[in-house]
PDB file of C-alpha atoms and ligand atoms in Angstrom:
ATOM      1  CA  MET A1365     -26.965  22.244   0.347  1.00  0.00           C
ATOM      2  CA  ARG A1366     -23.932  21.232  -1.616  1.00  0.00           C
ATOM      3  CA  ARG A1367     -20.229  21.863  -0.228  1.00  0.00           C
ATOM      4  CA  VAL A1368     -17.787  22.757  -3.382  1.00  0.00           C
ATOM      5  CA  LEU A1369     -14.845  20.430  -3.334  1.00  0.00           C
ATOM      6  CA  ILE A1370     -11.441  21.017  -4.866  1.00  0.00           C
ATOM      7  CA  ALA A1371      -9.599  17.840  -4.804  1.00  0.00           C
ATOM      8  CA  GLY A1372      -5.432  17.647  -6.207  1.00  0.00           C
ATOM      9  CA  ASN A1373      -5.024  14.621  -8.414  1.00  0.00           C
ATOM     10  CA  TRP A1374      -1.329  14.707  -8.246  1.00  0.00           C
ATOM     11  CA  LYS A1375      -1.098  11.633 -10.406  1.00  0.00           C
ATOM     12  CA  MET A1376       2.594   9.970 -11.018  1.00  0.00           C
ATOM     13  CA  ASN A1377       4.043  13.110 -10.515  1.00  0.00           C
ATOM     14  CA  THR A1378       6.557  14.903  -7.476  1.00  0.00           C
ATOM     15  CA  THR A1379       9.135  13.953  -5.158  1.00  0.00           C
ATOM     16  CA  ARG A1380       8.924  13.740  -1.613  1.00  0.00           C
ATOM     17  CA  VAL A1381      10.406  16.942  -0.709  1.00  0.00           C
ATOM     18  CA  PRO A1382       8.472  19.063  -3.327  1.00  0.00           C
ATOM     19  CA  ALA A1383       5.179  17.047  -2.077  1.00  0.00           C
ATOM     20  CA  VAL A1384       5.798  18.135   1.569  1.00  0.00           C
ATOM     21  CA  ALA A1385       6.146  21.943   0.304  1.00  0.00           C
ATOM     22  CA  LEU A1386       3.108  21.785  -2.470  1.00  0.00           C
ATOM     23  CA  ALA A1387       1.431  20.410   0.698  1.00  0.00           C
ATOM     24  CA  GLU A1388       2.263  22.792   3.206  1.00  0.00           C
ATOM     25  CA  GLY A1389       1.935  25.761   0.451  1.00  0.00           C
ATOM     26  CA  ILE A1390      -1.843  24.486   0.206  1.00  0.00           C
ATOM     27  CA  ALA A1391      -2.378  23.922   3.725  1.00  0.00           C
ATOM     28  CA  GLU A1392      -0.872  27.252   5.197  1.00  0.00           C
ATOM     29  CA  LYS A1393      -3.419  29.442   2.808  1.00  0.00           C
ATOM     30  CA  ALA A1394      -6.446  26.588   3.409  1.00  0.00           C
ATOM     31  CA  ASN A1395      -8.547  28.513   5.812  1.00  0.00           C
ATOM     32  CA  ASP A1396      -9.282  31.650   3.328  1.00  0.00           C
ATOM     33  CA  PHE A1397     -11.151  28.477   1.610  1.00  0.00           C
ATOM     34  CA  ASP A1398     -13.638  27.720   4.327  1.00  0.00           C
ATOM     35  CA  SER A1399     -16.729  27.540   2.697  1.00  0.00           C
ATOM     36  CA  LEU A1400     -15.173  24.840   0.440  1.00  0.00           C
ATOM     37  CA  ASP A1401     -13.633  21.219   0.842  1.00  0.00           C
ATOM     38  CA  LEU A1402      -9.762  20.989  -0.626  1.00  0.00           C
ATOM     39  CA  ALA A1403      -8.330  18.120  -0.781  1.00  0.00           C
ATOM     40  CA  VAL A1404      -4.776  16.464  -1.952  1.00  0.00           C
ATOM     41  CA  CYS A1405      -4.554  13.108  -3.488  1.00  0.00           C
ATOM     42  CA  PRO A1406      -0.286  12.130  -3.955  1.00  0.00           C
ATOM     43  CA  PRO A1407       1.000   9.363  -5.140  1.00  0.00           C
ATOM     44  CA  SER A1408       0.678   6.723  -2.416  1.00  0.00           C
ATOM     45  CA  CYS A1409       4.142   6.464  -1.058  1.00  0.00           C
ATOM     46  CA  TYR A1410       3.794  10.410   0.030  1.00  0.00           C
ATOM     47  CA  LEU A1411       0.453   9.814   1.690  1.00  0.00           C
ATOM     48  CA  ASP A1412       2.291   9.920   4.870  1.00  0.00           C
ATOM     49  CA  ALA A1413       4.836  12.410   4.657  1.00  0.00           C
ATOM     50  CA  VAL A1414       1.627  14.797   2.997  1.00  0.00           C
ATOM     51  CA  GLY A1415      -1.113  13.739   5.235  1.00  0.00           C
ATOM     52  CA  ARG A1416       1.438  15.186   8.481  1.00  0.00           C
ATOM     53  CA  ALA A1417       2.183  18.452   6.327  1.00  0.00           C
ATOM     54  CA  ILE A1418      -1.750  18.885   6.044  1.00  0.00           C
ATOM     55  CA  ALA A1419      -2.371  17.565  10.052  1.00  0.00           C
ATOM     56  CA  GLY A1420      -4.674  19.886  11.703  1.00  0.00           C
ATOM     57  CA  SER A1421      -5.554  22.325   8.433  1.00  0.00           C
ATOM     58  CA  LYS A1422      -8.972  21.607   6.829  1.00  0.00           C
ATOM     59  CA  VAL A1423      -7.139  20.262   3.539  1.00  0.00           C
ATOM     60  CA  GLY A1424      -8.445  16.624   3.157  1.00  0.00           C
ATOM     61  CA  LEU A1425      -6.221  13.415   2.077  1.00  0.00           C
ATOM     62  CA  GLY A1426      -6.912  11.324  -0.898  1.00  0.00           C
ATOM     63  CA  ALA A1427      -5.595   7.833  -2.589  1.00  0.00           C
ATOM     64  CA  GLN A1428      -5.726   7.833  -6.564  1.00  0.00           C
ATOM     65  CA  ASN A1429      -6.548   4.132  -6.092  1.00  0.00           C
ATOM     66  CA  MET A1430      -6.955   1.370  -3.969  1.00  0.00           C
ATOM     67  CA  TYR A1431      -7.276  -2.691  -4.151  1.00  0.00           C
ATOM     68  CA  HIS A1432     -11.268  -3.857  -3.001  1.00  0.00           C
ATOM     69  CA  GLU A1433      -9.636  -7.011  -1.002  1.00  0.00           C
ATOM     70  CA  ARG A1434      -9.056  -6.238   2.597  1.00  0.00           C
ATOM     71  CA  GLU A1435      -5.355  -8.088   3.223  1.00  0.00           C
ATOM     72  CA  GLY A1436      -3.381 -10.749   1.710  1.00  0.00           C
ATOM     73  CA  ALA A1437      -1.468 -12.196  -1.343  1.00  0.00           C
ATOM     74  CA  TYR A1438      -1.906  -9.200  -3.346  1.00  0.00           C
ATOM     75  CA  THR A1439       1.674  -8.024  -4.129  1.00  0.00           C
ATOM     76  CA  GLY A1440       1.886  -4.046  -5.042  1.00  0.00           C
ATOM     77  CA  GLU A1441      -1.522  -3.233  -3.754  1.00  0.00           C
ATOM     78  CA  ILE A1442      -2.888  -1.227  -1.304  1.00  0.00           C
ATOM     79  CA  SER A1443      -6.214  -2.020   0.990  1.00  0.00           C
ATOM     80  CA  ALA A1444      -8.923   0.845   1.976  1.00  0.00           C
ATOM     81  CA  ALA A1445      -7.895  -0.048   5.439  1.00  0.00           C
ATOM     82  CA  MET A1446      -4.373   0.676   4.617  1.00  0.00           C
ATOM     83  CA  LEU A1447      -5.651   4.273   3.455  1.00  0.00           C
ATOM     84  CA  CYS A1448      -7.540   5.093   6.222  1.00  0.00           C
ATOM     85  CA  ASP A1449      -4.547   3.837   8.799  1.00  0.00           C
ATOM     86  CA  LEU A1450      -2.582   6.850   6.767  1.00  0.00           C
ATOM     87  CA  GLY A1451      -5.530   9.469   7.583  1.00  0.00           C
ATOM     88  CA  CYS A1452      -6.865   8.891   4.063  1.00  0.00           C
ATOM     89  CA  ARG A1453     -10.738  10.441   3.699  1.00  0.00           C
ATOM     90  CA  TYR A1454     -10.758  10.369   0.086  1.00  0.00           C
ATOM     91  CA  VAL A1455     -10.037   7.370  -2.565  1.00  0.00           C
ATOM     92  CA  ILE A1456      -9.798   8.766  -6.440  1.00  0.00           C
ATOM     93  CA  LEU A1457     -11.517   5.269  -8.095  1.00  0.00           C
ATOM     94  CA  GLY A1458     -11.738   4.468 -11.728  1.00  0.00           C
ATOM     95  CA  HIS A1459     -10.053   7.479 -13.474  1.00  0.00           C
ATOM     96  CA  SER A1460      -9.997   7.469 -16.944  1.00  0.00           C
ATOM     97  CA  GLU A1461      -6.070   6.872 -17.145  1.00  0.00           C
ATOM     98  CA  ARG A1462      -6.842   3.395 -14.926  1.00  0.00           C
ATOM     99  CA  ARG A1463      -9.680   2.603 -17.486  1.00  0.00           C
ATOM    100  CA  HIS A1464      -7.857   3.393 -20.057  1.00  0.00           C
ATOM    101  CA  ILE A1465      -4.310   2.562 -19.711  1.00  0.00           C
ATOM    102  CA  LEU A1466      -4.129   0.315 -16.705  1.00  0.00           C
ATOM    103  CA  GLY A1467      -7.367  -1.575 -17.716  1.00  0.00           C
ATOM    104  CA  GLU A1468      -9.621  -1.595 -15.448  1.00  0.00           C
ATOM    105  CA  THR A1469     -13.627  -2.704 -15.872  1.00  0.00           C
ATOM    106  CA  ASP A1470     -16.647  -0.555 -14.671  1.00  0.00           C
ATOM    107  CA  GLY A1471     -16.951  -4.346 -12.522  1.00  0.00           C
ATOM    108  CA  ALA A1472     -13.480  -4.072 -10.843  1.00  0.00           C
ATOM    109  CA  ILE A1473     -14.288   0.172  -9.889  1.00  0.00           C
ATOM    110  CA  ASN A1474     -17.567  -1.148  -8.570  1.00  0.00           C
ATOM    111  CA  GLN A1475     -15.724  -3.709  -6.061  1.00  0.00           C
ATOM    112  CA  LYS A1476     -13.258  -1.097  -4.888  1.00  0.00           C
ATOM    113  CA  VAL A1477     -16.377   1.746  -4.636  1.00  0.00           C
ATOM    114  CA  LEU A1478     -17.750  -0.786  -1.972  1.00  0.00           C
ATOM    115  CA  ALA A1479     -15.242  -1.435  -0.532  1.00  0.00           C
ATOM    116  CA  ALA A1480     -14.105   1.999  -0.026  1.00  0.00           C
ATOM    117  CA  LEU A1481     -17.352   3.003   1.777  1.00  0.00           C
ATOM    118  CA  ALA A1482     -17.148  -0.459   4.245  1.00  0.00           C
ATOM    119  CA  ALA A1483     -14.204   1.231   5.348  1.00  0.00           C
ATOM    120  CA  GLY A1484     -15.824   4.687   6.022  1.00  0.00           C
ATOM    121  CA  LEU A1485     -13.432   6.429   2.689  1.00  0.00           C
ATOM    122  CA  THR A1486     -15.163   8.629   0.685  1.00  0.00           C
ATOM    123  CA  PRO A1487     -14.553   7.408  -2.932  1.00  0.00           C
ATOM    124  CA  ILE A1488     -14.836   9.962  -6.041  1.00  0.00           C
ATOM    125  CA  VAL A1489     -15.774   7.916  -8.852  1.00  0.00           C
ATOM    126  CA  CYS A1490     -14.619   9.119 -12.355  1.00  0.00           C
ATOM    127  CA  VAL A1491     -16.874   9.075 -15.239  1.00  0.00           C
ATOM    128  CA  GLY A1492     -16.348  10.234 -18.816  1.00  0.00           C
ATOM    129  CA  GLU A1493     -16.340   9.742 -22.839  1.00  0.00           C
ATOM    130  CA  LEU A1494     -13.573   9.414 -25.439  1.00  0.00           C
ATOM    131  CA  LEU A1495     -13.390  12.219 -28.013  1.00  0.00           C
ATOM    132  CA  ALA A1496     -14.705   9.529 -30.581  1.00  0.00           C
ATOM    133  CA  GLU A1497     -17.359   8.563 -28.445  1.00  0.00           C
ATOM    134  CA  ARG A1498     -18.472  12.381 -27.916  1.00  0.00           C
ATOM    135  CA  GLU A1499     -18.316  12.520 -31.647  1.00  0.00           C
ATOM    136  CA  ALA A1500     -20.556   9.757 -32.335  1.00  0.00           C
ATOM    137  CA  GLY A1501     -23.265  10.978 -29.969  1.00  0.00           C
ATOM    138  CA  GLN A1502     -22.521   8.498 -27.521  1.00  0.00           C
ATOM    139  CA  THR A1503     -21.693  10.499 -24.524  1.00  0.00           C
ATOM    140  CA  PHE A1504     -24.844   9.923 -22.576  1.00  0.00           C
ATOM    141  CA  ALA A1505     -25.067   6.239 -23.186  1.00  0.00           C
ATOM    142  CA  VAL A1506     -21.394   5.967 -22.190  1.00  0.00           C
ATOM    143  CA  ILE A1507     -21.835   7.712 -18.702  1.00  0.00           C
ATOM    144  CA  GLY A1508     -25.159   6.031 -18.161  1.00  0.00           C
ATOM    145  CA  ARG A1509     -22.985   2.467 -18.723  1.00  0.00           C
ATOM    146  CA  GLN A1510     -20.297   3.792 -16.177  1.00  0.00           C
ATOM    147  CA  PHE A1511     -22.742   4.974 -13.716  1.00  0.00           C
ATOM    148  CA  ASP A1512     -24.718   1.427 -14.007  1.00  0.00           C
ATOM    149  CA  GLY A1513     -21.511  -0.483 -13.589  1.00  0.00           C
ATOM    150  CA  SER A1514     -19.049   1.240 -11.330  1.00  0.00           C
ATOM    151  CA  LEU A1515     -22.312   2.108  -8.930  1.00  0.00           C
ATOM    152  CA  ALA A1516     -24.093  -0.912  -8.771  1.00  0.00           C
ATOM    153  CA  GLY A1517     -25.678  -1.947  -5.498  1.00  0.00           C
ATOM    154  CA  LEU A1518     -25.111   0.603  -3.840  1.00  0.00           C
ATOM    155  CA  SER A1519     -27.459   1.269  -1.081  1.00  0.00           C
ATOM    156  CA  ALA A1520     -29.071   4.958  -1.229  1.00  0.00           C
ATOM    157  CA  GLU A1521     -26.633   5.788   2.510  1.00  0.00           C
ATOM    158  CA  GLN A1522     -24.019   4.710   0.712  1.00  0.00           C
ATOM    159  CA  MET A1523     -24.606   6.472  -2.745  1.00  0.00           C
ATOM    160  CA  SER A1524     -25.163   9.576  -0.304  1.00  0.00           C
ATOM    161  CA  ASN A1525     -21.345   8.931   0.586  1.00  0.00           C
ATOM    162  CA  VAL A1526     -19.900   8.973  -2.987  1.00  0.00           C
ATOM    163  CA  VAL A1527     -18.432  12.063  -4.929  1.00  0.00           C
ATOM    164  CA  ILE A1528     -19.150  11.397  -8.700  1.00  0.00           C
ATOM    165  CA  ALA A1529     -15.953  13.387 -11.081  1.00  0.00           C
ATOM    166  CA  TYR A1530     -17.497  14.043 -14.554  1.00  0.00           C
ATOM    167  CA  GLU A1531     -14.200  13.784 -16.377  1.00  0.00           C
ATOM    168  CA  PRO A1532     -14.582  13.771 -20.360  1.00  0.00           C
ATOM    169  CA  VAL A1533     -11.279  12.111 -21.439  1.00  0.00           C
ATOM    170  CA  TRP A1534     -10.974  14.253 -24.209  1.00  0.00           C
ATOM    171  CA  ALA A1535     -10.610  17.124 -21.552  1.00  0.00           C
ATOM    172  CA  ILE A1536      -7.783  15.450 -19.419  1.00  0.00           C
ATOM    173  CA  GLY A1537      -4.432  16.925 -19.655  1.00  0.00           C
ATOM    174  CA  THR A1538      -5.011  18.029 -23.402  1.00  0.00           C
ATOM    175  CA  GLY A1539      -5.821  21.970 -22.395  1.00  0.00           C
ATOM    176  CA  LYS A1540      -9.184  21.414 -24.016  1.00  0.00           C
ATOM    177  CA  VAL A1541     -11.595  22.246 -21.240  1.00  0.00           C
ATOM    178  CA  ALA A1542     -15.341  21.249 -21.641  1.00  0.00           C
ATOM    179  CA  THR A1543     -17.513  24.437 -22.409  1.00  0.00           C
ATOM    180  CA  PRO A1544     -19.246  25.085 -18.902  1.00  0.00           C
ATOM    181  CA  GLN A1545     -23.077  24.123 -21.126  1.00  0.00           C
ATOM    182  CA  GLN A1546     -21.568  20.960 -22.602  1.00  0.00           C
ATOM    183  CA  ALA A1547     -20.132  19.926 -18.573  1.00  0.00           C
ATOM    184  CA  GLU A1548     -23.237  21.002 -17.276  1.00  0.00           C
ATOM    185  CA  GLU A1549     -25.717  18.758 -19.882  1.00  0.00           C
ATOM    186  CA  VAL A1550     -23.847  15.834 -18.444  1.00  0.00           C
ATOM    187  CA  HIS A1551     -24.090  16.573 -14.689  1.00  0.00           C
ATOM    188  CA  LEU A1552     -27.449  17.265 -14.706  1.00  0.00           C
ATOM    189  CA  ALA A1553     -27.329  13.699 -16.673  1.00  0.00           C
ATOM    190  CA  LEU A1554     -25.797  11.888 -14.089  1.00  0.00           C
ATOM    191  CA  ARG A1555     -28.149  13.877 -11.055  1.00  0.00           C
ATOM    192  CA  LYS A1556     -31.000  12.720 -13.098  1.00  0.00           C
ATOM    193  CA  LEU A1557     -29.669   9.189 -13.114  1.00  0.00           C
ATOM    194  CA  ILE A1558     -29.180   9.457  -9.500  1.00  0.00           C
ATOM    195  CA  GLU A1559     -32.701  10.245  -9.165  1.00  0.00           C
ATOM    196  CA  LYS A1560     -34.250   7.858 -11.196  1.00  0.00           C
ATOM    197  CA  ARG A1561     -32.560   5.042  -9.286  1.00  0.00           C
ATOM    198  CA  TYR A1562     -33.003   6.988  -5.577  1.00  0.00           C
ATOM    199  CA  ASN A1563     -34.690   9.661  -5.107  1.00  0.00           C
ATOM    200  CA  GLU A1564     -34.912  13.172  -5.691  1.00  0.00           C
ATOM    201  CA  GLY A1565     -33.790  14.354  -2.044  1.00  0.00           C
ATOM    202  CA  LEU A1566     -30.792  12.344  -2.463  1.00  0.00           C
ATOM    203  CA  ALA A1567     -29.930  13.501  -6.026  1.00  0.00           C
ATOM    204  CA  LYS A1568     -29.872  16.743  -5.065  1.00  0.00           C
ATOM    205  CA  GLY A1569     -27.322  15.889  -2.345  1.00  0.00           C
ATOM    206  CA  VAL A1570     -24.332  14.039  -3.966  1.00  0.00           C
ATOM    207  CA  ARG A1571     -21.653  15.934  -5.039  1.00  0.00           C
ATOM    208  CA  ILE A1572     -20.597  15.867  -8.649  1.00  0.00           C
ATOM    209  CA  GLN A1573     -17.123  17.429  -9.730  1.00  0.00           C
ATOM    210  CA  TYR A1574     -15.691  18.675 -13.112  1.00  0.00           C
ATOM    211  CA  GLY A1575     -12.168  17.222 -14.336  1.00  0.00           C
ATOM    212  CA  GLY A1576     -10.781  18.008 -17.693  1.00  0.00           C
ATOM    213  CA  SER A1577      -7.893  20.882 -17.955  1.00  0.00           C
ATOM    214  CA  VAL A1578      -9.680  23.120 -15.095  1.00  0.00           C
ATOM    215  CA  LYS A1579      -7.294  26.217 -14.451  1.00  0.00           C
ATOM    216  CA  PRO A1580      -7.928  29.586 -12.660  1.00  0.00           C
ATOM    217  CA  GLU A1581      -9.027  31.393 -15.979  1.00  0.00           C
ATOM    218  CA  ASN A1582     -11.953  28.739 -16.471  1.00  0.00           C
ATOM    219  CA  ALA A1583     -12.878  27.690 -12.831  1.00  0.00           C
ATOM    220  CA  ALA A1584     -15.084  29.944 -12.022  1.00  0.00           C
ATOM    221  CA  GLU A1585     -17.239  29.879 -15.223  1.00  0.00           C
ATOM    222  CA  LEU A1586     -17.475  26.167 -14.604  1.00  0.00           C
ATOM    223  CA  LEU A1587     -18.035  26.214 -10.959  1.00  0.00           C
ATOM    224  CA  LYS A1588     -21.005  28.438 -11.662  1.00  0.00           C
ATOM    225  CA  GLN A1589     -22.910  26.315 -12.973  1.00  0.00           C
ATOM    226  CA  PRO A1590     -25.864  24.884 -10.925  1.00  0.00           C
ATOM    227  CA  ASP A1591     -24.893  21.347 -10.796  1.00  0.00           C
ATOM    228  CA  ILE A1592     -21.199  21.466 -11.113  1.00  0.00           C
ATOM    229  CA  ASP A1593     -19.783  20.852  -7.290  1.00  0.00           C
ATOM    230  CA  GLY A1594     -16.386  20.943  -7.808  1.00  0.00           C
ATOM    231  CA  ALA A1595     -13.339  20.371  -9.566  1.00  0.00           C
ATOM    232  CA  LEU A1596     -11.055  17.724  -9.723  1.00  0.00           C
ATOM    233  CA  VAL A1597      -7.453  19.214 -10.935  1.00  0.00           C
ATOM    234  CA  GLY A1598      -4.495  17.130 -12.225  1.00  0.00           C
ATOM    235  CA  GLY A1599      -2.015  19.557 -14.094  1.00  0.00           C
ATOM    236  CA  ALA A1600      -2.687  23.099 -12.244  1.00  0.00           C
ATOM    237  CA  SER A1601      -2.802  21.484  -8.579  1.00  0.00           C
ATOM    238  CA  LEU A1602       0.763  20.903  -9.010  1.00  0.00           C
ATOM    239  CA  LYS A1603       1.173  24.523  -8.619  1.00  0.00           C
ATOM    240  CA  VAL A1604      -0.315  26.052  -4.767  1.00  0.00           C
ATOM    241  CA  ASP A1605      -1.240  29.552  -6.942  1.00  0.00           C
ATOM    242  CA  LEU A1606      -2.737  27.417  -9.514  1.00  0.00           C
ATOM    243  CA  PHE A1607      -5.147  25.095  -7.594  1.00  0.00           C
ATOM    244  CA  LEU A1608      -5.761  27.493  -4.812  1.00  0.00           C
ATOM    245  CA  GLY A1609      -6.698  29.895  -8.122  1.00  0.00           C
ATOM    246  CA  ILE A1610      -9.306  27.528  -9.200  1.00  0.00           C
ATOM    247  CA  ALA A1611     -10.341  27.044  -5.434  1.00  0.00           C
ATOM    248  CA  ALA A1612     -11.529  31.131  -5.664  1.00  0.00           C
ATOM    249  CA  GLY A1613     -13.206  30.635  -8.626  1.00  0.00           C
ATOM    250  CA  ALA A1614     -15.584  28.736  -6.158  1.00  0.00           C
ATOM    251  CA  LEU A1615     -16.332  31.132  -4.269  1.00  0.00           C
TER     252      LEU A1615
HETATM  253  P1  PGA B2421      -5.997  17.675 -15.775  1.00  0.00           P
HETATM  254  O1  PGA B2421      -6.310  15.843 -15.387  1.00  0.00           O
HETATM  255  O2  PGA B2421      -6.585  19.164 -14.556  1.00  0.00           O
HETATM  256  O3  PGA B2421      -4.605  17.566 -15.819  1.00  0.00           O
HETATM  257  O4  PGA B2421      -6.768  17.590 -17.204  1.00  0.00           O
HETATM  258  C1  PGA B2421      -7.743  16.056 -14.575  1.00  0.00           C
HETATM  259  C2  PGA B2421      -7.844  14.893 -13.777  1.00  0.00           C
HETATM  260  O5  PGA B2421      -7.318  14.068 -14.770  1.00  0.00           O
HETATM  261  O6  PGA B2421      -8.611  14.169 -12.739  1.00  0.00           O
END
């Protein structure tokens, strides 16, 4: 069965001391969540410090981005091997802020996904439609295009090591959460896309997280949906109680 994954995307927030305190606070209580996978994704400059803070706990470390090349003259970039060296297990790829603010294309995301998998990282690949796209009835077309582009060329084995995060862009950081039904229908559509390209067994094993204004108050309802296998949490992942309150919704 799919294990629920609750991951915190800290984005470009916190500084070293509060980052370590947040990580320690989560690690301290992590054993209350034995049946779930937990992960924190701090800014890359704090991966080392946060990695030390959660060492020996069941909390996994994740990065928020990486570059697809192995090494070389790529000023400002970080490779998959460097993330592994820092103890990362996960890397968020294709987050909507990287797609829409930093201009990442499905092609670029695809190269990163392949490089992450080759290095043994678990990519958390984000897809999601804009409000205008939802209102124009294009949600499934957009999701399909992002799935095809970002996840092109993956073998079945590679696909089984991917986590997908459905994050409707209009729900990210807005307080406007998708209803459990809105989220579930997209998750189911994503699972059907996996089934169509690979097979039913593989589709049943891939974890699909929901992200976008997840809070302790709405987590349980979302996580109860048959095809929602966890949450990618932004704002509420910056407070121990809120993050673990969301995880509690999956127990
Ligand atoms: P949010 O962000 O929880 O603050 O809406 C989610 C995300 O961007 O992953």
